[in-house]
């Protein structure tokens, strides 16, 4: 059972740490008798459809914009599906803050009715709109958040399952849905894999909460993999007792509200951006991941066992036992982060001459240190990683790294030797570079359509946007890059975000007639709360509200 803490139990958790897990209470809405959810999520993206598609979006590219709205090409429009605070189920749960990754899960195979999973990443300087805490004038060294403010903070993060449908041609939220669900910073979550119950995790087999949920992915068995990224900020803000409980990949089953989410420790702990799952020719599952920070690493996980399409959700066990690798781009090698196989990991010492690792659990909890010890290649903020649906090569967005003079970012294409995703050798190329010559900067989330076109959203920081070397780009946007044909690599801008925002979580419906996008942190980079830099989506002098939109016109 998924378990949510009430206020009294939450306050006890803050004071007692892990021990408080034993007293958590249960309580989630059950599915109505006799009803169930079904449908395939994105088989075309896994290459599982029998008939190939030729998706050819036609639009006149837009110009960079500073308008406080979502600007789209002529013939396209958007519906606001859900914004922060919207009611999502019969129990009164509400849509979380700072929406990020989206995944549409059809009901009965429909492209016009389904569940939408949405990540909720962080509060940041807009926290005031969540719990009233004045971050603009607070002393960072003196955390004065009250328990009640912390509770609201943690509830606002994690993820939302919403039921959505097209009504009279427009996408709408089913506000009283029996399927609506929140997974938050207060939810009880199980641990799997080598680090579960280990001393590196203070013996924990369950933890409280998920947050800093950036991007993610889906599995072949129709569950969500939600990625915890910059968890340390939330741990500090919310005075949580054990940072090792966060920085993992969380599996959630949107089709079963009674299910308990799981953090899979075999996939490693770092600032996860997303996951990209592919089936190797051997039948093993492979998951590609990036660590979104300067001078961090690109990873992949290869399951020990093989995928069984008849096993359904039991394939989740493949995420509990396998090998985690870090990329060495200088040699084109995947290096196994395996304590038993690696003398370098066994002999690595800290600055005091003490062993850095004594077990595989230590390696997984401290992936960054292990990757450095093993000789992984530090990269320029490796964020989203996606697998091309046709040629199965790997695309990685390197957002930027000012320390290396890489201000505009680039997109790297990685080619596994022999197209063997479970192998240990690769080559790579620079597929596209950001800058005024290409028209985009700071590539972040990536998504492919079924024809192999790449859709890129950008993340120029709100403090740098529309100034200095970034002035020509306008607000953050969405860009279209064909990966084959005569227009290969040619960049066309498809959308522009409201002021201060980035557009995140691009995801198409199976019929590819709708593109879902999140509008994250509109109004950021403000100086006073009653004068935000954006008033999206309501306009006028209204407060900005992050949320999710559906773009129509394809």
XYZ file of C-alpha atoms in Angstrom, residues 307-529:
223
model
C 12.807 -9.214 -20.221
C 9.775 -11.490 -20.432
C 6.808 -9.826 -22.177
C 4.485 -12.354 -20.542
C 5.654 -11.451 -17.032
C 4.021 -8.015 -17.015
C 4.811 -5.967 -13.946
C 7.003 -8.735 -12.531
C 9.658 -7.460 -14.951
C 10.215 -4.740 -12.358
C 12.537 -7.227 -10.647
C 14.997 -6.696 -13.492
C 15.671 -3.265 -11.970
C 16.877 -4.864 -8.747
C 19.817 -6.918 -10.043
C 22.207 -5.791 -12.754
C 25.365 -3.864 -13.549
C 25.675 -0.085 -13.416
C 28.238 1.451 -15.779
C 29.795 4.895 -16.124
C 30.985 6.208 -19.498
C 34.639 6.862 -20.291
C 34.356 9.040 -23.407
C 38.136 9.271 -23.832
C 38.343 5.541 -24.570
C 34.807 4.755 -25.669
C 34.377 2.315 -22.785
C 31.623 1.570 -20.298
C 33.228 1.006 -16.873
C 31.433 -1.335 -14.491
C 30.652 0.207 -11.101
C 30.988 -3.219 -9.539
C 32.809 -3.466 -6.215
C 33.566 -7.179 -6.533
C 35.064 -6.816 -10.034
C 36.997 -3.572 -9.583
C 40.316 -3.332 -7.793
C 40.135 0.455 -8.188
C 36.940 0.580 -6.141
C 38.280 -1.848 -3.560
C 41.452 0.189 -3.008
C 40.045 3.730 -3.301
C 40.851 5.903 -0.261
C 39.476 9.164 1.089
C 41.626 12.156 2.086
C 42.257 10.539 5.464
C 43.461 7.294 3.961
C 40.296 5.386 4.824
C 38.530 3.114 2.316
C 35.925 4.964 0.285
C 33.894 1.808 -0.297
C 33.549 -1.496 1.509
C 30.589 -2.929 -0.409
C 28.462 -2.563 -3.529
C 25.947 -0.651 -1.423
C 28.639 1.959 -0.674
C 29.348 2.275 -4.400
C 25.682 2.775 -5.304
C 25.018 5.322 -2.548
C 28.129 7.275 -3.578
C 28.060 6.980 -7.381
C 29.850 10.250 -8.048
C 32.838 9.293 -5.914
C 32.884 5.800 -7.408
C 32.737 7.130 -10.969
C 35.644 9.466 -10.279
C 37.691 6.664 -8.729
C 36.983 4.415 -11.708
C 37.926 7.012 -14.342
C 34.571 8.073 -15.764
C 34.601 11.191 -17.937
C 33.249 14.400 -16.328
C 30.790 16.014 -18.752
C 29.009 19.332 -19.242
C 25.777 18.781 -17.306
C 24.475 15.611 -18.958
C 20.714 15.990 -18.700
C 18.156 14.166 -20.796
C 19.189 10.932 -22.515
C 16.912 9.400 -25.161
C 17.073 6.405 -27.497
C 16.349 7.041 -31.184
C 13.246 4.964 -32.046
C 14.551 3.894 -35.459
C 18.332 3.488 -35.396
C 18.505 3.052 -31.575
C 21.463 5.401 -31.131
C 21.643 7.415 -27.905
C 21.148 11.192 -27.794
C 22.378 13.154 -24.753
C 21.752 16.833 -24.033
C 24.789 18.545 -22.491
C 23.166 21.708 -21.183
C 26.275 23.821 -20.567
C 29.317 24.209 -18.327
C 30.645 27.725 -17.855
C 33.757 26.298 -16.153
C 34.739 24.828 -19.517
C 33.629 27.804 -21.586
C 30.655 25.807 -22.863
C 27.944 28.428 -22.438
C 25.482 27.283 -25.096
C 25.523 23.503 -24.697
C 25.354 20.711 -27.240
C 23.676 17.426 -28.116
C 25.875 14.321 -28.215
C 25.000 11.175 -30.175
C 26.418 7.940 -28.740
C 26.683 4.804 -30.891
C 27.048 1.442 -29.183
C 29.537 -0.886 -30.887
C 27.615 -3.311 -33.065
C 24.433 -1.613 -31.835
C 24.812 -3.792 -28.736
C 23.225 -1.822 -25.906
C 24.435 -4.365 -23.350
C 28.028 -4.101 -24.586
C 30.968 -2.181 -23.145
C 32.294 -0.175 -26.121
C 30.960 2.874 -27.973
C 31.823 5.836 -30.162
C 30.215 9.278 -30.168
C 29.753 12.442 -32.179
C 28.509 15.981 -31.624
C 25.096 16.003 -33.301
C 24.181 19.653 -32.701
C 25.701 22.631 -30.928
C 23.886 25.470 -29.253
C 24.595 29.099 -30.050
C 23.338 32.046 -32.106
C 24.172 30.154 -35.308
C 21.737 27.341 -34.440
C 19.176 29.462 -32.604
C 18.995 27.510 -29.340
C 20.987 27.424 -26.106
C 21.096 25.213 -23.014
C 19.341 22.074 -24.347
C 17.508 20.213 -21.607
C 14.689 17.678 -22.112
C 14.598 15.690 -25.325
C 11.811 13.704 -26.971
C 11.550 11.759 -30.214
C 8.481 11.403 -32.368
C 7.891 8.117 -34.193
C 9.637 9.367 -37.348
C 12.830 10.008 -35.387
C 12.561 13.791 -35.260
C 14.085 15.268 -32.118
C 12.163 17.785 -29.998
C 14.345 19.854 -27.662
C 13.359 22.174 -24.834
C 15.835 24.695 -23.451
C 16.778 25.822 -19.964
C 18.528 29.172 -19.979
C 18.480 30.182 -16.317
C 15.948 32.863 -15.439
C 18.761 35.098 -14.202
C 20.560 34.944 -17.575
C 17.565 34.985 -19.880
C 17.264 37.898 -22.318
C 20.569 39.443 -21.292
C 24.232 39.307 -22.253
C 25.184 36.454 -24.557
C 21.674 34.961 -24.207
C 19.750 38.059 -25.312
C 19.154 36.887 -28.887
C 17.381 33.697 -27.777
C 14.474 35.414 -26.019
C 12.556 33.258 -23.557
C 13.180 29.521 -23.282
C 11.609 27.507 -26.043
C 10.888 24.246 -27.855
C 12.898 23.330 -30.942
C 12.495 20.773 -33.734
C 15.527 18.917 -35.174
C 15.178 16.238 -37.880
C 17.762 13.487 -37.419
C 17.748 12.263 -41.026
C 17.022 13.500 -44.534
C 17.988 16.768 -46.201
C 17.035 18.823 -43.121
C 19.069 16.685 -40.691
C 20.269 18.825 -37.795
C 18.464 21.937 -39.032
C 16.874 23.706 -36.053
C 13.392 25.234 -36.172
C 11.767 26.908 -33.164
C 8.300 25.554 -32.414
C 7.340 27.308 -29.165
C 8.349 30.028 -26.729
C 7.696 29.925 -22.974
C 6.234 32.597 -20.671
C 8.607 34.977 -18.866
C 10.963 33.307 -16.402
C 9.753 29.822 -17.322
C 11.134 26.777 -19.033
C 8.969 24.314 -20.927
C 9.678 20.784 -19.776
C 8.413 17.218 -20.065
C 7.533 16.976 -23.791
C 5.354 13.913 -24.477
C 3.138 12.996 -27.425
C -0.134 11.087 -27.356
C 0.134 7.764 -29.252
C -1.634 9.262 -32.288
C 0.835 12.197 -32.105
C -1.937 14.760 -32.467
C -1.233 16.300 -29.026
C 2.030 17.369 -27.400
C 2.011 17.745 -23.618
C 4.395 20.251 -22.059
C 4.922 21.603 -18.568
C 5.394 25.298 -17.869
C 7.817 25.368 -14.960
C 8.618 28.319 -12.673
C 6.920 31.162 -14.586
C 7.608 34.412 -12.752
C 11.025 33.377 -11.448
C 13.795 35.955 -10.944
C 11.415 38.277 -9.100
C 12.353 40.840 -6.448
C 9.029 41.156 -4.586
C 6.234 38.595 -4.385
